[in-house]
């Protein structure tokens, strides 16, 4: 297809067709029989041409430039048309260069749907964009780049302007979308008007952004907003130049304000909750010629309806707190910044000081309010520091690590509360949970509570992630070295203000040997899983961790490891697992990294588990997990069988002795080892059973001793008991005393006193103190087996068996 472009000389328009940058000239322009890669048509020329390819839009672009002189002649005010018609379908740029006096103002008025300013490098969804520049003397200032569908309705410029419209080859747009009007001098670089009809959010930038705003210049943004709406201004990115004179500032003109204009620094929180329309101006300064710096600004204006509870204030009393900050922010802050197009939630310290993020510090009382439709999108992050430099002043003090009521009473969900515990090298931190105890979050035993604690021990060189813990476990106490950071993090909506109990306590203690020590008191019915810190990345080299597991006296613990080996090889030093019960004489179980870990075993007393790391040869570090269960103590089956067997042997021996005795009694009189029938035996301490004295009876004389009835050697196998001595007859040659031999009592009351007075009767022994020593005797003629049992004691009694040693002739 052929194209004909005819330009009138009075239109002062030039058309240029040229190759796109970086494209090979495989397609050319043909004018009659001449082939060329570019074409320039000047005012007053008429050119007909064709392309040598069917898709010229892939190879060529077109520029249409129109010059408008408003200095030497009248300006063609009114709508700006796309001229000339009948152009080929190429990517094209229309440019209008308007020259005007600096004493006059130039206004660009845009038809709906108006314009939206974008950042440099950003593209428009429909690929249609406008670029506006201002020309002052020889300098050109880039006012900005805009897309269609926005809020910018007018731009007023001082002096000349260059307006560009970029259209893609497939665009069917036939009008420029703006007109030019003449206005009086605006006495500033430009005025950008934005009309916001309802709830919305817009982003605007200073001229030349991200480069510097012109030196000592002034510009204004006019915001046209319905009176029933509220507007807030937020500066997201700015920088300041180096001023020699004046000061860079922002001025607000707010209708009805008693202090117009209101002046703010760019570093200040900007006004919020503004009712209706207002103006905002940016003022530069005289810059340092040697080091001017850059003044630039990117900001956001949010328009929203007034909130129902905008007059409701919440008291936050931090007057008694120390070293604490409370930050109220949107969800995901600071890593995720809400999109500027999203509905905004504002936190206000007063009706005009509001922001998306508000930080409160300890030592003051605040009254805050919220401009937010949905408070569930807000979060609270708080941080508190506790330090100790001298153990003498802080050793006995116990700190409560609980969320203050000033925070829990707010209608905002707590996201995280961080305690930073700082101490010197010789002071360590002890964390206790007396009532709730702590559970370590492990794959086999996950936390399902509404909040958890993340504990990190840090030094300038290393950081040890002790683990994640939640309430309702078995860990009573954790002792740690170095500086500690404890982060309480909430999950879901379960952490409802003051309804969740917290009992975490902290104190400073003297130096401990290990990097970390846990004290564990498990529930007797629970299976407890414990694992080394820094899971799953492993313990740092040369770190030692200990666990003390308390075992109740009536229970037995069973200890087992989740894998067979430590799984590392040491380059320097050795890695050890030590297990030892806390009882005198207990043996210690030690395993190195090249040995198998102990098999599951029973622990009858409270015990220690220590894991010490070496420097591994590769990046794989030491990670170990072990478990503990409890069961009631039971008597060992082997002991029961041994006792039963021993009782059986004793019973058999007793029956054998009894049978032999019965047989001998029938054929032999008197029996071996039996005192004469005329002598009665007595219980120790009883008086009056012997009628005769020692010299007047023959109780010390044995009738006969038969070796066949000596069975004492049969008791030698009775479970290690000492075998009794076998009685052997020896003639008695010593002096005869007044008392018969009496076996020494095994026990008697300590309050029984020896007495030399034979007439005084000692206190009688109770049943529990009596040791029954029976000396069998047999009267002549008695041959029944039960004769001894029915025989009554006869004979004289004289002195008690336990007589004073003052008596002479005591026979041992």
PDB file of N, CA and C in Angstrom, residues 27 45 47 95 190 192 240 335 344 375 386 428 495 502 504 516 542 564 611 628:
ATOM      1  N   UNK A  27      13.755  -3.989   5.786  1.00  0.00           N
ATOM      2  CA  UNK A  27      12.587  -3.351   5.165  1.00  0.00           C
ATOM      3  C   UNK A  27      12.960  -1.899   4.864  1.00  0.00           C
ATOM      4  N   UNK A  45       5.578  20.222   2.001  1.00  0.00           N
ATOM      5  CA  UNK A  45       5.924  19.133   1.099  1.00  0.00           C
ATOM      6  C   UNK A  45       4.785  18.132   1.005  1.00  0.00           C
ATOM      7  N   UNK A  47       4.509  14.052  -0.169  1.00  0.00           N
ATOM      8  CA  UNK A  47       5.317  12.879  -0.499  1.00  0.00           C
ATOM      9  C   UNK A  47       4.429  11.650  -0.514  1.00  0.00           C
ATOM     10  N   UNK A  95       4.630  15.596  19.033  1.00  0.00           N
ATOM     11  CA  UNK A  95       5.266  16.569  19.927  1.00  0.00           C
ATOM     12  C   UNK A  95       4.787  17.977  19.575  1.00  0.00           C
ATOM     13  N   UNK A 190       5.374  25.509  38.138  1.00  0.00           N
ATOM     14  CA  UNK A 190       4.164  24.880  37.607  1.00  0.00           C
ATOM     15  C   UNK A 190       3.160  24.678  38.732  1.00  0.00           C
ATOM     16  N   UNK A 192       0.148  21.760  39.416  1.00  0.00           N
ATOM     17  CA  UNK A 192      -0.480  20.512  38.970  1.00  0.00           C
ATOM     18  C   UNK A 192      -1.758  20.336  39.768  1.00  0.00           C
ATOM     19  N   UNK A 240      17.335  15.744  50.203  1.00  0.00           N
ATOM     20  CA  UNK A 240      17.510  17.182  50.383  1.00  0.00           C
ATOM     21  C   UNK A 240      18.823  17.628  49.747  1.00  0.00           C
ATOM     22  N   UNK A 335       8.780  -5.608  55.848  1.00  0.00           N
ATOM     23  CA  UNK A 335       9.210  -6.248  54.604  1.00  0.00           C
ATOM     24  C   UNK A 335       8.193  -6.067  53.492  1.00  0.00           C
ATOM     25  N   UNK A 344      -6.250   2.264  52.974  1.00  0.00           N
ATOM     26  CA  UNK A 344      -5.212   2.590  53.936  1.00  0.00           C
ATOM     27  C   UNK A 344      -5.763   2.585  55.351  1.00  0.00           C
ATOM     28  N   UNK A 375      -9.695  -2.924  61.343  1.00  0.00           N
ATOM     29  CA  UNK A 375      -8.566  -2.919  62.276  1.00  0.00           C
ATOM     30  C   UNK A 375      -7.805  -4.237  62.284  1.00  0.00           C
ATOM     31  N   UNK A 386      16.313  -5.192  78.720  1.00  0.00           N
ATOM     32  CA  UNK A 386      16.632  -5.414  80.133  1.00  0.00           C
ATOM     33  C   UNK A 386      18.126  -5.709  80.207  1.00  0.00           C
ATOM     34  N   UNK A 428      25.087 -14.407  83.229  1.00  0.00           N
ATOM     35  CA  UNK A 428      24.261 -15.199  82.323  1.00  0.00           C
ATOM     36  C   UNK A 428      22.788 -15.021  82.640  1.00  0.00           C
ATOM     37  N   UNK A 495      -4.622 -15.475  70.397  1.00  0.00           N
ATOM     38  CA  UNK A 495      -4.045 -14.651  71.461  1.00  0.00           C
ATOM     39  C   UNK A 495      -4.985 -13.474  71.694  1.00  0.00           C
ATOM     40  N   UNK A 502       0.459 -15.971  80.989  1.00  0.00           N
ATOM     41  CA  UNK A 502       1.889 -15.969  80.693  1.00  0.00           C
ATOM     42  C   UNK A 502       2.635 -16.014  82.021  1.00  0.00           C
ATOM     43  N   UNK A 504       6.322 -16.581  82.064  1.00  0.00           N
ATOM     44  CA  UNK A 504       7.757 -16.614  81.808  1.00  0.00           C
ATOM     45  C   UNK A 504       8.462 -15.591  82.692  1.00  0.00           C
ATOM     46  N   UNK A 516      24.446 -23.671  77.118  1.00  0.00           N
ATOM     47  CA  UNK A 516      23.020 -23.679  77.440  1.00  0.00           C
ATOM     48  C   UNK A 516      22.726 -24.904  78.300  1.00  0.00           C
ATOM     49  N   UNK A 542      32.529 -26.617  68.985  1.00  0.00           N
ATOM     50  CA  UNK A 542      32.988 -26.508  70.374  1.00  0.00           C
ATOM     51  C   UNK A 542      31.909 -26.035  71.336  1.00  0.00           C
ATOM     52  N   UNK A 564      21.193 -43.649  65.343  1.00  0.00           N
ATOM     53  CA  UNK A 564      22.207 -44.537  65.901  1.00  0.00           C
ATOM     54  C   UNK A 564      23.541 -43.854  66.134  1.00  0.00           C
ATOM     55  N   UNK A 611      25.819 -32.958  75.547  1.00  0.00           N
ATOM     56  CA  UNK A 611      26.260 -33.121  74.164  1.00  0.00           C
ATOM     57  C   UNK A 611      27.263 -32.020  73.870  1.00  0.00           C
ATOM     58  N   UNK A 628      12.329 -39.036  76.136  1.00  0.00           N
ATOM     59  CA  UNK A 628      12.259 -39.561  77.503  1.00  0.00           C
ATOM     60  C   UNK A 628      10.806 -39.934  77.788  1.00  0.00           C
TER      61      UNK A 628
END
